[in-house]
Structures are given as structure tokens and as C-alpha cells.
mmCIF file of C-alpha atoms and ligand atoms in Angstrom:
data_model
loop_
_atom_site.group_PDB
_atom_site.id
_atom_site.type_symbol
_atom_site.label_atom_id
_atom_site.label_comp_id
_atom_site.label_asym_id
_atom_site.label_seq_id
_atom_site.Cartn_x
_atom_site.Cartn_y
_atom_site.Cartn_z
ATOM 1 C CA MET A 1 40.177 0.744 -2.557
ATOM 2 C CA CYS A 2 36.802 1.520 -1.146
ATOM 3 C CA SER A 3 36.119 0.350 2.340
ATOM 4 C CA GLU A 4 32.714 -0.730 3.961
ATOM 5 C CA PHE A 5 32.431 2.650 5.598
ATOM 6 C CA ASP A 6 33.259 4.430 2.206
ATOM 7 C CA ILE A 7 30.396 2.557 0.744
ATOM 8 C CA ILE A 8 27.889 3.455 3.482
ATOM 9 C CA ARG A 9 28.869 7.071 3.652
ATOM 10 C CA HIS A 10 29.258 7.417 -0.119
ATOM 11 C CA TYR A 11 26.056 5.446 -1.346
ATOM 12 C CA PHE A 12 23.753 5.238 1.460
ATOM 13 C CA LYS A 13 24.060 7.726 4.166
ATOM 14 C CA ARG A 14 21.862 10.704 4.336
ATOM 15 C CA SER A 15 20.718 12.815 7.170
ATOM 16 C CA ALA A 16 17.385 11.741 8.836
ATOM 17 C CA THR A 17 14.415 13.680 8.271
ATOM 18 C CA GLN A 18 11.579 11.339 9.511
ATOM 19 C CA ALA A 19 13.467 9.196 12.090
ATOM 20 C CA VAL A 20 14.750 10.471 15.388
ATOM 21 C CA LEU A 21 18.210 9.030 14.501
ATOM 22 C CA GLY A 22 19.210 7.560 10.985
ATOM 23 C CA ILE A 23 22.342 5.971 9.764
ATOM 24 C CA GLY A 24 25.441 6.144 11.718
ATOM 25 C CA ASP A 25 24.983 4.737 15.230
ATOM 26 C CA ASP A 26 24.348 1.177 16.501
ATOM 27 C CA ALA A 27 20.555 1.315 15.785
ATOM 28 C CA ALA A 28 18.262 3.826 14.372
ATOM 29 C CA LEU A 29 15.536 5.454 16.509
ATOM 30 C CA ILE A 30 11.921 6.117 15.373
ATOM 31 C CA LYS A 31 9.123 7.609 17.410
ATOM 32 C CA ALA A 32 6.401 5.496 18.309
ATOM 33 C CA THR A 33 2.974 7.039 18.440
ATOM 34 C CA ASP A 34 -0.159 6.318 20.510
ATOM 35 C CA ASN A 35 -2.498 5.675 17.753
ATOM 36 C CA THR A 36 -0.560 3.638 15.316
ATOM 37 C CA GLU A 37 0.906 0.161 15.013
ATOM 38 C CA LEU A 38 4.205 -0.591 13.312
ATOM 39 C CA ALA A 39 3.890 -3.197 10.483
ATOM 40 C CA ILE A 40 7.442 -4.711 10.065
ATOM 41 C CA SER A 41 8.636 -7.069 7.384
ATOM 42 C CA THR A 42 11.597 -8.236 5.460
ATOM 43 C CA ASP A 43 12.367 -9.675 1.846
ATOM 44 C CA THR A 44 15.582 -10.864 0.542
ATOM 45 C CA LEU A 45 16.531 -10.961 -3.276
ATOM 46 C CA VAL A 46 19.344 -13.592 -3.863
ATOM 47 C CA CYS A 47 21.448 -13.591 -6.863
ATOM 48 C CA GLY A 48 20.662 -16.565 -9.091
ATOM 49 C CA LYS A 49 17.402 -17.187 -7.252
ATOM 50 C CA HIS A 50 15.549 -13.835 -7.507
ATOM 51 C CA PHE A 51 17.628 -12.259 -10.367
ATOM 52 C CA PHE A 52 20.291 -13.018 -12.955
ATOM 53 C CA ALA A 53 24.047 -12.022 -11.845
ATOM 54 C CA ASP A 54 24.070 -9.327 -14.759
ATOM 55 C CA ALA A 55 20.870 -7.660 -13.693
ATOM 56 C CA ASP A 56 20.688 -3.963 -14.244
ATOM 57 C CA PRO A 57 21.726 -2.506 -10.919
ATOM 58 C CA TYR A 58 19.276 0.534 -11.048
ATOM 59 C CA LYS A 59 16.291 -1.771 -11.585
ATOM 60 C CA LEU A 60 17.569 -4.020 -8.921
ATOM 61 C CA GLY A 61 17.768 -1.261 -6.552
ATOM 62 C CA CYS A 62 14.147 -0.396 -7.363
ATOM 63 C CA LYS A 63 12.804 -4.116 -7.120
ATOM 64 C CA SER A 64 14.577 -4.795 -3.881
ATOM 65 C CA LEU A 65 12.394 -1.982 -2.322
ATOM 66 C CA ALA A 66 9.264 -2.735 -4.499
ATOM 67 C CA VAL A 67 8.876 -6.283 -3.174
ATOM 68 C CA ASN A 68 8.872 -4.838 0.395
ATOM 69 C CA LEU A 69 6.624 -1.947 -0.274
ATOM 70 C CA SER A 70 4.262 -4.824 -1.564
ATOM 71 C CA ASP A 71 3.945 -6.224 1.924
ATOM 72 C CA MET A 72 3.117 -2.896 3.438
ATOM 73 C CA VAL A 73 0.332 -2.411 0.868
ATOM 74 C CA ALA A 74 -1.109 -5.952 1.723
ATOM 75 C CA MET A 75 -1.296 -4.813 5.589
ATOM 76 C CA GLY A 76 -2.908 -1.468 4.746
ATOM 77 C CA ALA A 77 0.111 0.211 6.237
ATOM 78 C CA LYS A 78 1.821 3.365 5.193
ATOM 79 C CA PRO A 79 5.598 2.556 4.326
ATOM 80 C CA ARG A 80 7.831 4.776 6.355
ATOM 81 C CA TRP A 81 11.350 3.351 7.032
ATOM 82 C CA VAL A 82 13.708 0.838 5.419
ATOM 83 C CA LEU A 83 16.918 -0.805 6.437
ATOM 84 C CA LEU A 84 19.265 -2.393 3.716
ATOM 85 C CA ALA A 85 21.386 -5.496 4.494
ATOM 86 C CA LEU A 86 23.502 -5.531 1.398
ATOM 87 C CA THR A 87 26.313 -8.294 0.697
ATOM 88 C CA VAL A 88 28.046 -7.219 -2.382
ATOM 89 C CA PRO A 89 30.991 -9.158 -4.295
ATOM 90 C CA ASP A 90 34.274 -7.292 -4.017
ATOM 91 C CA ASN A 91 34.562 -7.033 -7.855
ATOM 92 C CA LEU A 92 31.490 -4.845 -7.887
ATOM 93 C CA VAL A 93 32.886 -2.455 -5.455
ATOM 94 C CA GLN A 94 36.454 -2.153 -6.572
ATOM 95 C CA HIS A 95 36.312 -2.751 -10.168
ATOM 96 C CA ASP A 96 32.730 -1.942 -11.367
ATOM 97 C CA LYS A 97 32.545 1.909 -10.465
ATOM 98 C CA THR A 98 28.886 2.177 -11.489
ATOM 99 C CA TRP A 99 27.241 -0.768 -9.871
ATOM 100 C CA LEU A 100 26.706 0.827 -6.345
ATOM 101 C CA SER A 101 25.896 4.197 -7.786
ATOM 102 C CA GLU A 102 23.322 2.673 -10.164
ATOM 103 C CA PHE A 103 21.850 0.450 -7.310
ATOM 104 C CA SER A 104 21.469 3.168 -4.869
ATOM 105 C CA ALA A 105 20.119 5.619 -7.356
ATOM 106 C CA GLY A 106 17.321 2.941 -8.214
ATOM 107 C CA PHE A 107 16.726 2.282 -4.515
ATOM 108 C CA PHE A 108 16.427 6.064 -3.566
ATOM 109 C CA ALA A 109 14.346 7.003 -6.597
ATOM 110 C CA LEU A 110 11.529 4.588 -5.434
ATOM 111 C CA ALA A 111 12.185 5.389 -1.809
ATOM 112 C CA ASP A 112 11.779 9.090 -2.516
ATOM 113 C CA SER A 113 8.722 8.573 -4.561
ATOM 114 C CA HIS A 114 6.859 7.294 -1.519
ATOM 115 C CA GLN A 115 8.730 9.287 1.111
ATOM 116 C CA VAL A 116 10.248 6.256 2.643
ATOM 117 C CA GLU A 117 13.673 6.735 4.544
ATOM 118 C CA LEU A 118 16.622 4.562 4.622
ATOM 119 C CA ILE A 119 17.604 4.523 8.232
ATOM 120 C CA GLY A 120 20.265 1.815 8.559
ATOM 121 C CA GLY A 121 21.314 -1.484 7.221
ATOM 122 C CA ASP A 122 24.452 -3.749 7.048
ATOM 123 C CA THR A 123 27.258 -4.004 4.445
ATOM 124 C CA THR A 124 29.439 -6.917 3.774
ATOM 125 C CA SER A 125 31.399 -8.506 1.129
ATOM 126 C CA GLY A 126 30.094 -12.033 -0.292
ATOM 127 C CA PRO A 127 27.884 -13.284 -3.009
ATOM 128 C CA LEU A 128 25.305 -10.691 -4.080
ATOM 129 C CA ASN A 129 22.436 -10.723 -1.513
ATOM 130 C CA ILE A 130 19.868 -7.957 -1.080
ATOM 131 C CA GLY A 131 17.818 -7.921 2.328
ATOM 132 C CA VAL A 132 15.486 -5.148 2.974
ATOM 133 C CA GLN A 133 13.460 -4.838 6.022
ATOM 134 C CA ILE A 134 10.632 -2.297 5.998
ATOM 135 C CA ILE A 135 8.604 -0.534 8.766
ATOM 136 C CA GLY A 136 5.245 0.804 8.125
ATOM 137 C CA GLU A 137 2.581 2.644 10.128
ATOM 138 C CA VAL A 138 -1.166 1.640 10.579
ATOM 139 C CA GLU A 139 -3.864 2.962 12.781
ATOM 140 C CA VAL A 140 -4.244 0.749 15.909
ATOM 141 C CA GLY A 141 -6.439 -2.300 15.131
ATOM 142 C CA LYS A 142 -7.079 -1.357 11.380
ATOM 143 C CA ALA A 143 -4.233 -3.562 9.485
ATOM 144 C CA LEU A 144 -5.599 -5.700 6.881
ATOM 145 C CA ARG A 145 -4.879 -9.377 7.653
ATOM 146 C CA ARG A 146 -4.931 -12.587 5.717
ATOM 147 C CA SER A 147 -7.495 -14.085 8.364
ATOM 148 C CA GLY A 148 -10.197 -11.572 7.632
ATOM 149 C CA ALA A 149 -12.060 -13.122 4.591
ATOM 150 C CA LYS A 150 -15.834 -13.478 5.172
ATOM 151 C CA LEU A 151 -18.507 -15.826 3.682
ATOM 152 C CA ASP A 152 -19.726 -14.529 0.169
ATOM 153 C CA ASP A 153 -16.903 -11.922 0.135
ATOM 154 C CA ASP A 154 -15.811 -11.078 -3.506
ATOM 155 C CA ILE A 155 -12.313 -11.678 -4.496
ATOM 156 C CA TRP A 156 -10.469 -8.857 -6.162
ATOM 157 C CA ILE A 157 -7.095 -8.421 -8.071
ATOM 158 C CA SER A 158 -5.304 -5.321 -8.500
ATOM 159 C CA GLY A 159 -3.558 -4.843 -12.053
ATOM 160 C CA ARG A 160 -2.853 -7.827 -14.200
ATOM 161 C CA LEU A 161 -1.203 -10.989 -13.393
ATOM 162 C CA GLY A 162 1.387 -13.458 -15.108
ATOM 163 C CA ASP A 163 3.684 -11.063 -17.136
ATOM 164 C CA ALA A 164 6.664 -11.436 -14.819
ATOM 165 C CA ALA A 165 6.406 -15.205 -14.893
ATOM 166 C CA LEU A 166 6.133 -15.276 -18.687
ATOM 167 C CA ALA A 167 9.183 -12.983 -19.312
ATOM 168 C CA LEU A 168 11.092 -15.149 -16.774
ATOM 169 C CA ASN A 169 10.230 -18.314 -18.726
ATOM 170 C CA HIS A 170 11.292 -16.554 -22.092
ATOM 171 C CA GLU A 171 14.679 -15.615 -20.257
ATOM 172 C CA LEU A 172 14.813 -19.193 -19.134
ATOM 173 C CA ARG A 173 14.225 -20.432 -22.753
ATOM 174 C CA GLN A 174 10.884 -22.366 -21.809
ATOM 175 C CA ILE A 175 9.105 -20.288 -24.215
ATOM 176 C CA THR A 176 10.040 -17.789 -27.044
ATOM 177 C CA LEU A 177 8.248 -14.635 -27.033
ATOM 178 C CA GLU A 178 8.480 -12.096 -30.152
ATOM 179 C CA PRO A 179 10.820 -9.160 -29.289
ATOM 180 C CA ASN A 180 7.808 -6.688 -29.055
ATOM 181 C CA GLU A 181 5.916 -9.223 -26.658
ATOM 182 C CA LEU A 182 9.075 -9.488 -24.494
ATOM 183 C CA VAL A 183 9.064 -5.738 -24.330
ATOM 184 C CA GLU A 184 5.671 -5.636 -22.953
ATOM 185 C CA CYS A 185 6.305 -8.312 -20.357
ATOM 186 C CA LEU A 186 9.748 -7.609 -19.108
ATOM 187 C CA PRO A 187 8.964 -4.569 -16.931
ATOM 188 C CA ALA A 188 6.757 -6.659 -14.853
ATOM 189 C CA LEU A 189 9.757 -8.845 -14.061
ATOM 190 C CA LEU A 190 12.428 -6.246 -13.671
ATOM 191 C CA THR A 191 10.610 -3.101 -12.169
ATOM 192 C CA PRO A 192 7.338 -4.157 -10.432
ATOM 193 C CA THR A 193 5.320 -1.314 -9.042
ATOM 194 C CA ALA A 194 3.940 -2.084 -5.594
ATOM 195 C CA ARG A 195 0.349 -0.483 -5.251
ATOM 196 C CA VAL A 196 1.568 1.828 -2.563
ATOM 197 C CA GLY A 197 -1.591 3.743 -1.336
ATOM 198 C CA LEU A 198 -4.069 1.088 -2.271
ATOM 199 C CA GLY A 199 -3.886 -0.852 0.777
ATOM 200 C CA GLN A 200 -4.429 2.023 2.930
ATOM 201 C CA ARG A 201 -7.613 3.115 1.049
ATOM 202 C CA LEU A 202 -8.920 -0.457 1.528
ATOM 203 C CA ILE A 203 -8.887 -0.560 5.201
ATOM 204 C CA SER A 204 -12.344 0.549 5.378
ATOM 205 C CA LEU A 205 -13.465 -1.604 2.383
ATOM 206 C CA ALA A 206 -11.690 -4.861 2.533
ATOM 207 C CA HIS A 207 -12.008 -7.775 4.952
ATOM 208 C CA SER A 208 -8.674 -9.436 4.174
ATOM 209 C CA ALA A 209 -5.629 -9.014 1.852
ATOM 210 C CA ILE A 210 -2.312 -10.521 0.736
ATOM 211 C CA ASP A 211 0.152 -9.421 -2.001
ATOM 212 C CA ILE A 212 0.766 -11.858 -4.801
ATOM 213 C CA SER A 213 4.599 -12.888 -4.518
ATOM 214 C CA ASP A 214 4.396 -16.674 -4.922
ATOM 215 C CA GLY A 215 1.454 -17.113 -7.335
ATOM 216 C CA LEU A 216 -2.253 -16.037 -7.167
ATOM 217 C CA VAL A 217 -3.218 -19.835 -6.297
ATOM 218 C CA ALA A 218 -0.748 -20.296 -3.435
ATOM 219 C CA ASP A 219 -1.457 -16.763 -2.103
ATOM 220 C CA LEU A 220 -5.011 -16.839 -2.149
ATOM 221 C CA GLU A 221 -4.965 -20.100 -0.266
ATOM 222 C CA HIS A 222 -3.028 -18.474 2.478
ATOM 223 C CA ILE A 223 -6.139 -16.118 2.907
ATOM 224 C CA LEU A 224 -8.341 -19.188 2.866
ATOM 225 C CA ALA A 225 -6.428 -21.099 5.379
ATOM 226 C CA ALA A 226 -6.099 -18.179 7.703
ATOM 227 C CA SER A 227 -9.786 -17.253 7.348
ATOM 228 C CA GLU A 228 -10.820 -21.078 7.481
ATOM 229 C CA LYS A 229 -12.745 -20.521 4.120
ATOM 230 C CA ALA A 230 -13.060 -22.077 0.730
ATOM 231 C CA ALA A 231 -13.353 -20.050 -2.653
ATOM 232 C CA TYR A 232 -13.727 -20.431 -6.351
ATOM 233 C CA ILE A 233 -12.133 -18.059 -8.959
ATOM 234 C CA ASN A 234 -12.905 -18.081 -12.776
ATOM 235 C CA MET A 235 -9.660 -18.178 -14.823
ATOM 236 C CA THR A 236 -11.244 -16.085 -17.578
ATOM 237 C CA ASP A 237 -11.951 -13.268 -15.078
ATOM 238 C CA ILE A 238 -8.192 -12.917 -14.138
ATOM 239 C CA PRO A 239 -6.745 -9.800 -15.768
ATOM 240 C CA CYS A 240 -3.703 -10.564 -18.190
ATOM 241 C CA SER A 241 -1.888 -8.733 -20.785
ATOM 242 C CA PRO A 242 -2.839 -9.519 -24.506
ATOM 243 C CA VAL A 243 0.456 -11.221 -24.894
ATOM 244 C CA LEU A 244 -0.242 -13.753 -22.204
ATOM 245 C CA LYS A 245 -3.710 -14.062 -23.464
ATOM 246 C CA LYS A 246 -2.297 -15.054 -26.810
ATOM 247 C CA TYR A 247 -0.329 -18.044 -25.361
ATOM 248 C CA LEU A 248 -3.059 -18.959 -22.701
ATOM 249 C CA GLN A 249 -3.714 -22.156 -24.265
ATOM 250 C CA GLN A 250 -0.204 -23.541 -23.377
ATOM 251 C CA PRO A 251 -0.050 -25.113 -19.963
ATOM 252 C CA LEU A 252 3.083 -23.351 -19.186
ATOM 253 C CA VAL A 253 1.508 -19.886 -19.661
ATOM 254 C CA MET A 254 -1.651 -20.825 -17.844
ATOM 255 C CA ASN A 255 0.718 -21.484 -14.951
ATOM 256 C CA CYS A 256 2.477 -18.257 -15.296
ATOM 257 C CA LEU A 257 -1.098 -16.516 -14.798
ATOM 258 C CA LEU A 258 -2.263 -18.823 -11.895
ATOM 259 C CA THR A 259 0.866 -19.910 -10.000
ATOM 260 C CA GLY A 260 3.784 -18.011 -11.436
ATOM 261 C CA GLY A 261 4.266 -15.293 -8.945
ATOM 262 C CA ASP A 262 6.541 -12.029 -8.758
ATOM 263 C CA ASP A 263 3.478 -10.167 -9.576
ATOM 264 C CA TYR A 264 3.367 -7.779 -6.536
ATOM 265 C CA GLU A 265 -0.256 -7.027 -7.167
ATOM 266 C CA LEU A 266 -2.829 -7.043 -4.245
ATOM 267 C CA CYS A 267 -5.343 -9.917 -3.709
ATOM 268 C CA PHE A 268 -8.145 -8.841 -1.372
ATOM 269 C CA THR A 269 -11.606 -9.797 -0.196
ATOM 270 C CA ALA A 270 -14.428 -7.605 0.401
ATOM 271 C CA PRO A 271 -18.104 -7.489 1.038
ATOM 272 C CA LYS A 272 -20.319 -7.339 -1.960
ATOM 273 C CA ILE A 273 -21.983 -4.130 -0.460
ATOM 274 C CA ASN A 274 -18.590 -2.340 -1.010
ATOM 275 C CA CYS A 275 -18.383 -3.369 -4.789
ATOM 276 C CA ARG A 276 -19.433 0.005 -6.102
ATOM 277 C CA LYS A 277 -17.038 1.957 -3.786
ATOM 278 C CA ILE A 278 -14.300 -0.404 -4.797
ATOM 279 C CA GLU A 279 -14.941 0.383 -8.578
ATOM 280 C CA ASN A 280 -14.821 4.091 -7.644
ATOM 281 C CA LEU A 281 -11.539 3.770 -5.767
ATOM 282 C CA SER A 282 -10.083 1.878 -8.763
ATOM 283 C CA ALA A 283 -11.034 4.861 -11.003
ATOM 284 C CA GLU A 284 -9.925 7.438 -8.627
ATOM 285 C CA LEU A 285 -6.384 5.885 -8.204
ATOM 286 C CA ALA A 286 -6.347 4.707 -11.761
ATOM 287 C CA ILE A 287 -5.400 1.101 -10.582
ATOM 288 C CA PRO A 288 -7.439 -1.581 -12.324
ATOM 289 C CA LEU A 289 -9.245 -3.613 -9.765
ATOM 290 C CA THR A 290 -11.141 -6.716 -10.917
ATOM 291 C CA ARG A 291 -13.507 -9.399 -9.335
ATOM 292 C CA ILE A 292 -12.227 -12.759 -9.920
ATOM 293 C CA GLY A 293 -14.486 -14.949 -7.619
ATOM 294 C CA GLU A 294 -16.053 -15.596 -4.380
ATOM 295 C CA ILE A 295 -15.420 -16.883 -0.785
ATOM 296 C CA LEU A 296 -17.299 -19.988 -0.021
ATOM 297 C CA SER A 297 -17.625 -21.941 3.480
ATOM 298 C CA GLY A 298 -15.387 -25.125 3.661
ATOM 299 C CA GLU A 299 -11.859 -25.270 2.746
ATOM 300 C CA GLY A 300 -9.936 -25.320 -0.674
ATOM 301 C CA LEU A 301 -9.723 -23.261 -3.658
ATOM 302 C CA ILE A 302 -11.562 -24.251 -7.008
ATOM 303 C CA VAL A 303 -10.073 -22.660 -10.204
ATOM 304 C CA LYS A 304 -12.845 -22.819 -12.906
ATOM 305 C CA ASP A 305 -12.182 -22.687 -16.720
ATOM 306 C CA ALA A 306 -14.305 -20.902 -19.325
ATOM 307 C CA LYS A 307 -16.861 -23.822 -19.097
ATOM 308 C CA GLY A 308 -16.885 -23.695 -15.504
ATOM 309 C CA SER A 309 -14.976 -27.039 -14.964
ATOM 310 C CA ALA A 310 -12.412 -27.327 -12.238
ATOM 311 C CA ILE A 311 -8.677 -26.959 -13.381
ATOM 312 C CA THR A 312 -6.239 -29.256 -11.866
ATOM 313 C CA LEU A 313 -2.929 -27.675 -11.173
ATOM 314 C CA GLU A 314 0.432 -29.336 -10.670
ATOM 315 C CA THR A 315 1.721 -26.685 -8.445
ATOM 316 C CA LYS A 316 0.201 -23.967 -6.541
ATOM 317 C CA GLY A 317 3.060 -21.340 -6.486
ATOM 318 C CA TYR A 318 6.701 -20.761 -6.044
ATOM 319 C CA ASP A 319 8.414 -22.612 -3.252
ATOM 320 C CA HIS A 320 12.307 -22.128 -2.604
ATOM 321 C CA PHE A 321 12.507 -25.739 -1.314
ATOM 322 C CA ILE A 322 10.209 -27.505 -3.662
ATOM 323 C CA ALA A 323 11.436 -27.544 -7.251
HETATM 324 P P1 ADP B 401 27.495 -2.056 13.475
HETATM 325 O O1 ADP B 401 28.837 -2.428 13.599
HETATM 326 O O2 ADP B 401 26.694 -1.394 14.814
HETATM 327 O O3 ADP B 401 26.496 -3.165 12.809
HETATM 328 P P2 ADP B 401 27.985 -0.770 11.150
HETATM 329 O O4 ADP B 401 29.366 -0.116 11.391
HETATM 330 O O5 ADP B 401 27.858 -2.018 10.238
HETATM 331 O O6 ADP B 401 27.189 -0.793 12.334
HETATM 332 O O7 ADP B 401 27.159 0.490 10.408
HETATM 333 C C1 ADP B 401 27.267 1.724 10.606
HETATM 334 C C2 ADP B 401 25.947 2.398 10.284
HETATM 335 O O8 ADP B 401 25.735 2.369 8.853
HETATM 336 C C3 ADP B 401 24.777 1.905 10.928
HETATM 337 O O9 ADP B 401 23.887 2.952 11.314
HETATM 338 C C4 ADP B 401 24.120 1.019 9.947
HETATM 339 O O10 ADP B 401 22.683 0.925 10.134
HETATM 340 C C5 ADP B 401 24.507 1.727 8.672
HETATM 341 N N1 ADP B 401 24.545 0.921 7.434
HETATM 342 C C6 ADP B 401 25.339 -0.036 7.188
HETATM 343 N N2 ADP B 401 25.219 -0.571 5.938
HETATM 344 C C7 ADP B 401 24.181 0.157 5.471
HETATM 345 C C8 ADP B 401 23.578 0.124 4.122
HETATM 346 N N3 ADP B 401 23.886 -0.618 3.273
HETATM 347 N N4 ADP B 401 22.571 0.979 3.940
HETATM 348 C C9 ADP B 401 22.180 1.815 4.861
HETATM 349 N N5 ADP B 401 22.616 1.973 6.078
HETATM 350 C C10 ADP B 401 23.797 1.121 6.414
HETATM 351 MG MG1 MG B 402 27.020 -1.769 16.627
#
């Protein structure tokens, strides 16, 4: 039999290197500094909502951290510490001897690659549920906020959008992709890569930022609402994979691109004068950064098709409480 404390000790406990006090007490301790603010956020992955029950545990470990790293990117913060609140069914502990080792290996692989330290958490038995809290650091007053968009800013996107939602729709049998097409799209769903480092470099270049978790339209509208601005974007400028482009005439696939979510790419706005610098940053970091529209005065978002006509969307993005 494996107890709660066996699990913590065996799979998660490591000695702290960055924190003053890590795993093992009632709370962890981290040192506050004079010139930084702490960016703190949490994101939960729920079995049956965010992943299938038979999901690969290594990839799940990676993804549960990646979705949290993505929030740090959006704030321009350097991710430093994480806490892991894990609820795991008894059978995955007592009978499946590999689940916890695979999950923790995936989690630590991504954490280590960004020097992020696991400093605590909670371990309970129940339906599989993975809650991660993340803490990052950002220079006082410098964090990127949703509320900073200015008139005439360009709207930029990192990477490409829609593949995760397209792969999910294949898994849900809403569309059938060719096997090689699925291979192209599935990594975006199973192992998203947060753009760690990009947000910190954009602090001096961007006015506002958000990470795309619920879908481009819904998330960009959060920037617009917080900044009290309007915008247009050109659908044909939104970067996407050749697979998604092939099926883009289908409304379902257009929705994957515009409102699908689970992208964990960055959407940010920046003054036109910084365009060249952002293009140079894109080359330096080898992260595609693409201009897709502009901030306007007023309110609301217009999505234009290839002919410049406004597209009407049935939904704006993923919402847990609205089917
Ligand atoms: P408490 O009873 O005070 O909540 P616990 O006995 O639950 O503390 O946890 C013991 C220690 O193990 C704490 O430092 C806690 O933060 C850490 N911990 C528990 N579960 C995890 C986990 N899944 N990952 C990392 N640390 C964990
Ligand atoms: Mg306690």
C-alpha cells in the first residue's frame, strides 16, 4: 500500500534550491525582494473536461504545468515556483505502478527546463483533478496587463492557432482527419508549449497581453473590455497549420481557429513604432510573431474574412458553464 506521505516523498519531494523552505512544512517560504512583484495564478485540469481519462500521464504532467506557465508569459513574469494540488483515484496509486512516476516525470521535465521549483501542494484521493498554482516574478510596475491596449496598436499572435481544437474535434468524432494530419495537430492538444521568455522580452515593447486559453476571439475581447477599446482582425492573417487551412472552409474548423482555445499562445498589442523590434525579437527567439489586426476606438471586435466582410460567430470561445 502506498500512503499519501509515500506519494509526496517518493514522487514530488525534492530539496528546495530557490525557495527558503520547500516541501515538508505547513507552508513554503519564498524571499520577497524590494524591486519585484509576485505574479500568482492557478489553473486546474479536470478529468473528462480538460483531458480524457486514459490520457498519457507524462504528457498530462507537462500540460498541467504548461497551462500555468502560459499565464506567467502573459504577465511578462518569470515563472519561479509552483504548488501542485493533486487529487488522484486510488486505482492509479495502488494498482497502476507507473501513473505517478510518469506524471511526475513529465511535470518535472518541463519545470526543470525553465528552472521552476515545486515547493508544495496537496495530495488527496478522488476523481482525477490536477490543480497547479504558480508564482512568478516581475519588476515592480512592469507587468503586462490586459488593460493596456492603446488606439492604433497592432494586434500580434505568437505561433499558430487552432490545431489543439482541431485535434480535439477529431477525438470527439466531429471531424475525421487523415492519420498524418492528426499526427501534425495532436501535439498542440497534448503537449502545448508555453512561450516562456517571450512575455518578459515584450515588457518594453507591448502595451497589453493575454494568453489564448479559451479561444482568440474570447480572449482578445478580454483585452478590449479591460482597455475600453475596439478592434478588427483579419481571419486570413491568423497563422495556422497547413492541415487546418485545408479544412478552413468548414464552419467547425473556422471555429477551431477563432474560438477553439487550448492554444496557450500569446496575444498582445503593441505600438506600430515597435513593429521592427518585434520582428527582430521573433527571429531571435525563433518564435513566429504575426500581426493580425489593429486596436480601434469604441467597443467590440470585428473579424474580417478574405473580402473584408465581417464574420458572424455563434460562440466566442470556451466557457465551462455555457455549452
Ligand atoms: P498539511 O497537512 O499542512 O496541508 P500535508 O501533510 O498535506 O500538509 O503536506 C505535507 C507537505 O507536502 C507540505 O509541504 C505540502 O505542501 C507538500 N505536498 C503535499 N502534496 C504535494 C504534491 N502533490 N506536490 C508537492 N508537494 C506536496
Ligand atoms: Mg498544515
